[in-house]
Short mmCIF file of C-alpha atoms in Angstrom, two decimals:
data_model
loop_
_atom_site.label_atom_id
_atom_site.label_comp_id
_atom_site.label_asym_id
_atom_site.label_seq_id
_atom_site.Cartn_x
_atom_site.Cartn_y
_atom_site.Cartn_z
CA MET A 479 9.13 47.70 6.17
CA SER A 480 8.53 48.55 9.85
CA LYS A 481 11.09 50.16 12.17
CA ILE A 482 10.93 47.04 14.35
CA GLU A 483 11.92 44.85 11.41
CA SER A 484 14.77 47.19 10.46
CA ILE A 485 16.25 47.26 13.97
CA ALA A 486 15.86 43.50 14.32
CA ARG A 487 17.66 43.09 10.99
CA TYR A 488 20.56 45.28 12.18
CA ASN A 489 20.86 43.02 15.22
CA LEU A 490 20.89 39.89 13.07
CA ILE A 491 23.59 41.28 10.76
CA ILE A 492 25.84 42.11 13.72
CA LYS A 493 25.17 38.71 15.29
CA LYS A 494 26.10 36.94 12.05
CA LEU A 495 29.32 38.90 11.44
CA ARG A 496 30.54 38.64 15.03
CA LYS A 497 30.67 34.88 14.66
CA HIS A 498 32.47 34.83 11.32
CA PRO A 499 33.08 37.11 8.30
CA ALA A 500 30.50 36.44 5.57
CA SER A 501 29.70 37.34 1.98
CA PHE A 502 26.54 39.23 1.07
CA ASN A 503 24.98 36.01 -0.24
CA GLU A 504 25.70 34.24 3.06
CA ILE A 505 24.20 37.12 5.00
CA SER A 506 21.20 37.18 2.67
CA ASP A 507 20.61 33.43 3.13
CA TYR A 508 20.86 33.89 6.91
CA LEU A 509 18.28 36.70 6.84
CA ASP A 510 15.97 34.58 4.69
CA LEU A 511 16.17 31.74 7.22
CA GLU A 512 15.50 34.09 10.15
CA SER A 513 12.53 35.55 8.24
CA ASP A 514 10.96 32.10 7.95
CA LEU A 515 11.69 31.26 11.61
CA HIS A 516 10.26 34.45 13.10
CA ASP A 517 7.58 35.28 10.55
CA TYR A 518 9.15 38.67 9.75
CA ASN A 519 10.54 40.00 6.51
CA TYR A 520 14.26 40.58 7.02
CA ARG A 521 15.11 40.15 3.32
CA VAL A 522 17.06 43.03 1.77
CA SER A 523 18.62 44.08 -1.50
CA LYS A 524 22.32 44.83 -1.66
CA ARG A 525 21.52 48.55 -1.84
CA THR A 526 19.43 48.38 1.33
CA PHE A 527 22.14 46.31 2.99
CA GLN A 528 24.67 49.10 2.34
CA ARG A 529 22.30 51.57 4.01
CA ASP A 530 21.96 49.15 6.92
CA LEU A 531 25.72 49.21 7.45
CA LYS A 532 25.65 53.01 7.73
CA ASP A 533 22.75 52.84 10.20
CA ILE A 534 24.57 50.19 12.27
CA ARG A 535 27.64 52.42 12.45
CA THR A 536 25.52 55.43 13.49
CA LEU A 537 23.22 53.69 15.99
CA TYR A 538 25.59 51.21 17.61
CA GLY A 539 29.06 52.51 16.78
CA VAL A 540 29.82 49.09 15.22
CA ASP A 541 31.97 49.40 12.10
CA VAL A 542 31.28 46.73 9.46
CA GLN A 543 33.84 46.72 6.65
CA TYR A 544 34.34 44.81 3.41
CA ASN A 545 37.40 42.72 2.55
CA ARG A 546 37.68 42.95 -1.23
CA ALA A 547 40.28 40.19 -1.49
CA LYS A 548 38.12 37.63 0.32
CA LYS A 549 34.79 39.24 -0.70
CA VAL A 550 33.43 39.12 2.84
CA TYR A 551 32.06 41.60 5.38
CA TYR A 552 33.44 41.67 8.93
CA VAL A 553 33.15 43.61 12.20
CA ASN A 554 36.23 45.80 12.53
CA LEU A 555 37.65 45.87 16.06
CA ASN A 556 41.19 46.93 15.16
CA GLU A 557 40.80 50.55 16.26
CA GLN A 558 39.92 51.12 19.92
CA GLU A 559 39.41 47.38 20.41
CA GLU A 560 38.56 47.69 24.10
CA VAL A 561 35.91 50.36 23.39
CA ASN A 562 34.36 48.32 20.58
CA GLU A 563 34.24 45.19 22.75
CA ARG A 564 32.33 47.13 25.39
CA ILE A 565 29.96 48.46 22.72
CA LEU A 566 29.25 44.89 21.61
CA GLU A 567 28.83 43.82 25.24
CA ALA A 568 26.26 46.59 25.72
CA PHE A 569 24.63 45.50 22.47
CA ASP A 570 24.27 41.94 23.82
CA ILE A 571 22.73 43.18 27.07
CA PHE A 572 20.35 45.48 25.20
CA ASN A 573 19.12 42.62 23.04
CA ALA A 574 18.73 40.34 26.05
CA LEU A 575 16.57 42.95 27.78
CA ASN A 576 14.64 43.95 24.67
CA ILE A 577 12.22 41.04 24.86
CA SER A 578 8.45 41.03 25.00
CA ASP A 579 8.04 38.50 27.83
CA ARG A 580 8.26 39.45 31.48
CA LEU A 581 11.92 39.89 32.45
CA SER A 582 11.55 38.91 36.09
CA ASN A 583 11.05 35.27 35.16
CA TYR A 584 14.34 35.06 33.27
CA ILE A 585 16.77 37.70 34.53
CA HIS A 586 17.75 38.45 38.12
CA PHE A 587 18.97 42.02 38.42
CA GLU A 588 21.50 43.10 41.01
CA LYS A 589 19.69 45.19 43.60
CA ARG A 590 21.62 48.43 43.82
CA LYS A 591 21.21 52.15 43.41
CA PRO A 592 21.73 53.78 39.98
CA LYS A 593 25.33 54.41 38.93
CA GLY A 594 24.82 58.10 38.13
CA THR A 595 25.10 57.39 34.42
CA GLU A 596 22.29 59.84 33.62
CA ASN A 597 24.94 62.59 33.55
CA LEU A 598 27.47 60.76 31.34
CA HIS A 599 26.55 62.69 28.21
CA GLY A 600 26.84 66.02 30.04
CA PHE A 601 30.25 65.11 31.44
CA LEU A 602 31.52 64.04 28.03
CA HIS A 603 30.31 67.30 26.53
CA ALA A 604 32.12 69.32 29.22
CA ILE A 605 35.31 67.25 28.88
CA LYS A 606 35.39 67.50 25.10
CA ASN A 607 34.71 71.24 25.07
CA GLN A 608 36.86 71.98 28.16
CA LEU A 609 34.08 73.64 30.16
CA GLN A 610 34.14 74.07 33.93
CA ILE A 611 31.33 72.34 35.81
CA LYS A 612 29.68 72.75 39.20
CA PHE A 613 27.91 70.12 41.29
CA GLU A 614 26.97 69.07 44.81
CA TYR A 615 29.09 66.20 46.13
CA GLN A 616 28.26 63.97 49.08
CA LYS A 617 31.17 62.23 50.83
CA PHE A 618 30.36 59.13 52.86
CA TRP A 619 32.03 60.52 55.96
CA GLU A 620 30.34 63.97 55.85
CA GLU A 621 26.74 64.77 56.76
CA GLU A 622 26.15 67.55 54.24
CA PRO A 623 27.09 67.78 50.54
CA THR A 624 29.52 70.46 49.40
CA GLU A 625 29.60 72.46 46.18
CA ARG A 626 32.52 71.71 43.87
CA VAL A 627 33.81 73.67 40.90
CA VAL A 628 36.09 71.54 38.76
CA GLU A 629 37.79 71.22 35.40
CA PRO A 630 36.75 67.78 34.07
CA TYR A 631 39.49 65.68 32.46
CA ALA A 632 38.13 62.16 31.98
CA LEU A 633 35.68 59.45 33.07
CA LYS A 634 36.70 56.09 34.54
CA GLU A 635 34.82 52.91 35.33
CA PHE A 636 35.75 50.64 38.22
CA LYS A 637 33.77 47.75 39.70
CA ASN A 638 30.48 48.80 38.08
CA ARG A 639 30.81 52.39 39.24
CA TRP A 640 31.68 55.47 37.21
CA TYR A 641 34.01 58.23 38.36
CA LEU A 642 34.87 61.70 37.13
CA LEU A 643 38.54 62.64 37.16
CA ALA A 644 38.82 66.41 37.49
CA ASN A 645 40.94 69.27 38.74
CA ASP A 646 39.29 70.59 41.92
CA LEU A 647 39.80 74.35 41.73
CA LYS A 648 39.52 74.89 45.49
CA ALA A 649 42.00 72.14 46.39
CA CYS A 650 44.18 72.79 43.32
CA LYS A 651 44.64 69.07 42.70
CA VAL A 652 43.26 66.29 40.52
CA LYS A 653 40.59 64.22 42.30
CA SER A 654 38.12 61.47 41.48
CA PHE A 655 34.38 61.89 42.13
CA ALA A 656 31.88 59.01 42.17
CA LEU A 657 29.00 59.82 39.83
CA ASP A 658 26.42 58.19 42.12
CA ARG A 659 27.28 60.70 44.87
CA LEU A 660 27.05 63.73 42.62
CA ALA A 661 23.95 65.92 42.11
CA ASP A 662 22.77 69.20 40.55
CA LEU A 663 25.25 69.16 37.66
CA ASP A 664 25.74 72.59 36.07
CA ILE A 665 27.85 72.88 32.92
CA THR A 666 29.13 76.44 32.86
CA LYS A 667 30.30 78.44 29.84
CA ARG A 668 33.69 79.12 31.42
CA LYS A 669 36.47 77.51 29.38
CA PHE A 670 39.70 76.04 30.77
CA ASP A 671 42.96 74.76 29.32
CA LYS A 672 43.57 71.09 29.95
CA PRO A 673 47.25 70.25 30.64
CA LYS A 674 48.74 68.98 27.40
CA ASP A 675 50.73 66.28 29.16
CA PHE A 676 47.70 64.77 30.95
CA ASP A 677 46.75 61.29 29.73
CA VAL A 678 44.13 59.35 31.73
CA ASN A 679 45.54 56.02 30.55
CA LYS A 680 49.02 56.93 31.78
CA TYR A 681 47.59 58.39 34.99
CA TYR A 682 45.97 55.06 35.90
CA LYS A 683 48.47 52.76 34.19
CA TYR A 684 49.80 51.33 37.47
CA CYS A 685 46.65 51.79 39.56
CA PHE A 686 44.38 48.91 40.52
CA GLY A 687 41.26 51.00 41.00
CA ILE A 688 40.29 54.62 41.41
CA ILE A 689 42.56 55.70 44.29
CA SER A 690 45.50 57.88 43.31
CA PRO A 691 49.04 56.57 43.87
CA ASN A 692 50.45 56.85 47.38
CA ASP A 693 54.01 56.12 46.33
CA TYR A 694 56.54 57.57 43.93
CA LYS A 695 57.04 54.36 42.00
CA PRO A 696 54.88 51.28 41.35
CA LYS A 697 55.94 48.08 43.08
CA GLU A 698 56.59 44.66 41.60
CA ILE A 699 54.05 42.35 43.26
CA ILE A 700 54.13 38.55 43.18
CA LEU A 701 51.01 36.63 44.20
CA SER A 702 50.41 32.90 44.56
CA PHE A 703 46.84 31.58 44.19
CA LYS A 704 45.53 28.12 44.84
CA PRO A 705 44.85 26.31 41.54
CA PHE A 706 41.04 26.59 41.61
CA GLN A 707 41.08 30.33 42.36
CA GLY A 708 43.79 30.68 39.74
CA LYS A 709 41.32 29.66 37.04
CA TYR A 710 39.29 32.78 37.81
CA ILE A 711 42.39 34.99 37.89
CA LYS A 712 43.44 33.76 34.46
CA THR A 713 40.05 34.44 32.88
CA LEU A 714 39.59 37.81 34.64
CA PRO A 715 43.06 39.30 35.27
CA LEU A 716 43.56 41.60 38.24
CA HIS A 717 45.36 44.19 36.11
CA GLU A 718 46.63 44.69 32.58
CA SER A 719 50.22 44.23 33.82
CA GLN A 720 49.43 40.67 34.98
CA GLU A 721 52.07 38.14 33.93
CA ILE A 722 51.88 34.41 34.67
CA LEU A 723 55.06 33.03 36.27
CA VAL A 724 53.90 29.57 37.33
CA ASP A 725 50.79 27.63 36.33
CA ASN A 726 50.58 24.04 37.54
CA ASP A 727 48.55 21.72 39.78
CA ASN A 728 49.89 23.41 42.93
CA GLU A 729 49.50 27.12 42.24
CA LEU A 730 49.01 30.00 39.85
CA ARG A 731 51.78 32.52 40.46
CA ILE A 732 51.49 35.93 38.84
CA LYS A 733 53.46 39.17 38.74
CA LEU A 734 51.91 42.64 38.74
CA LYS A 735 53.32 46.14 38.60
CA LEU A 736 51.15 48.45 40.68
CA PHE A 737 50.96 51.21 43.22
CA ILE A 738 49.91 49.68 46.55
CA THR A 739 46.67 51.47 47.39
CA HIS A 740 43.82 50.82 49.81
CA ASP A 741 41.48 49.47 47.13
CA PHE A 742 44.12 46.97 45.98
CA LEU A 743 44.70 45.86 49.58
CA MET A 744 40.95 45.31 50.04
CA GLU A 745 40.85 43.26 46.83
CA LEU A 746 43.62 40.97 48.09
CA LEU A 747 41.92 40.50 51.45
CA SER A 748 38.76 39.34 49.65
CA TYR A 749 40.59 36.21 48.43
CA GLY A 750 41.12 34.91 51.96
CA ASP A 751 43.20 31.75 52.24
CA THR A 752 43.21 31.15 48.47
CA LEU A 753 45.95 33.78 48.13
CA ARG A 754 49.47 34.16 49.47
CA VAL A 755 51.51 37.30 48.83
CA LEU A 756 55.16 36.53 48.09
CA GLU A 757 56.48 40.03 47.35
CA PRO A 758 56.98 42.82 48.36
CA GLU A 759 57.55 42.64 52.10
CA CYS A 760 55.68 45.91 52.77
CA LEU A 761 52.50 44.47 51.23
CA ILE A 762 52.88 41.25 53.24
CA LYS A 763 53.10 43.34 56.41
CA ASP A 764 50.01 45.41 55.49
CA LEU A 765 47.99 42.25 54.88
CA ARG A 766 49.20 40.59 58.06
CA ASP A 767 48.31 43.68 60.13
CA ASN A 768 44.82 43.86 58.60
CA LEU A 769 44.19 40.18 59.27
CA LYS A 770 45.36 40.53 62.88
CA ARG A 771 42.99 43.47 63.46
CA ALA A 772 40.11 41.51 61.92
CA LEU A 773 40.84 38.52 64.17
CA MET A 774 41.03 40.76 67.26
CA SER A 775 37.52 42.05 66.59
CA TYR A 776 36.22 38.52 67.23
CA GLU A 777 38.12 37.97 70.48
#
């Protein structure tokens, strides 16, 4: 059996089990049908199927388990559900791109520069092993890059960009660094002790994006969206703290608990007249001032 057939079979098994748990016989019948449709041999014995499950776990990080009571196999997303969902999302994208026909006729890619993900593995190695790293970092408002020596703590994704959260040794504070503005990564052999009380999830719990809090306590924020825009907000929440207060033909009203940062303010401005901020007063003032300045630029 060719490598191509094996990998294609892994993909079919995952596809089948994501839709619904299935017995080995149901999976076997599905593979037989796909074999006839695509003129490949995806048929497997139960022994080979068990090896496939180990390969799927190793290659894709997708854990397929067996429910003895119901005698069915299923994709386990109970542990680290968010991570596993992203793995399956990446799996879908990979399969969509892994086609023999020309992609340009079917997929329109966003035209943008790379995200800096080529260094992800190196960062994870340094974070896991608590190794200091050096790199050149280019700020948007400076002409020349500067060398940074940092203690890496975690990685964070926001709006299709990746950031490194690290303790900047020169500034003696935790900062975020965009991976697409970082070059010449050097993983040193110098170890460091990560603070035991640091938790990246707690650090960003009340943050909208990547900017660090500018207040001592998060604010309770109440937003009112027009009904049509509200449909988007319900399907793609602004933040994990989002709570629906009112949902009718007139508005979608939600409550958030967040630090009010520049990136959150810019997000609210992007909704234009489909959004009205109800609380707090300080956020209403910030939005009003920004809108006035924008209007003045056209006078």
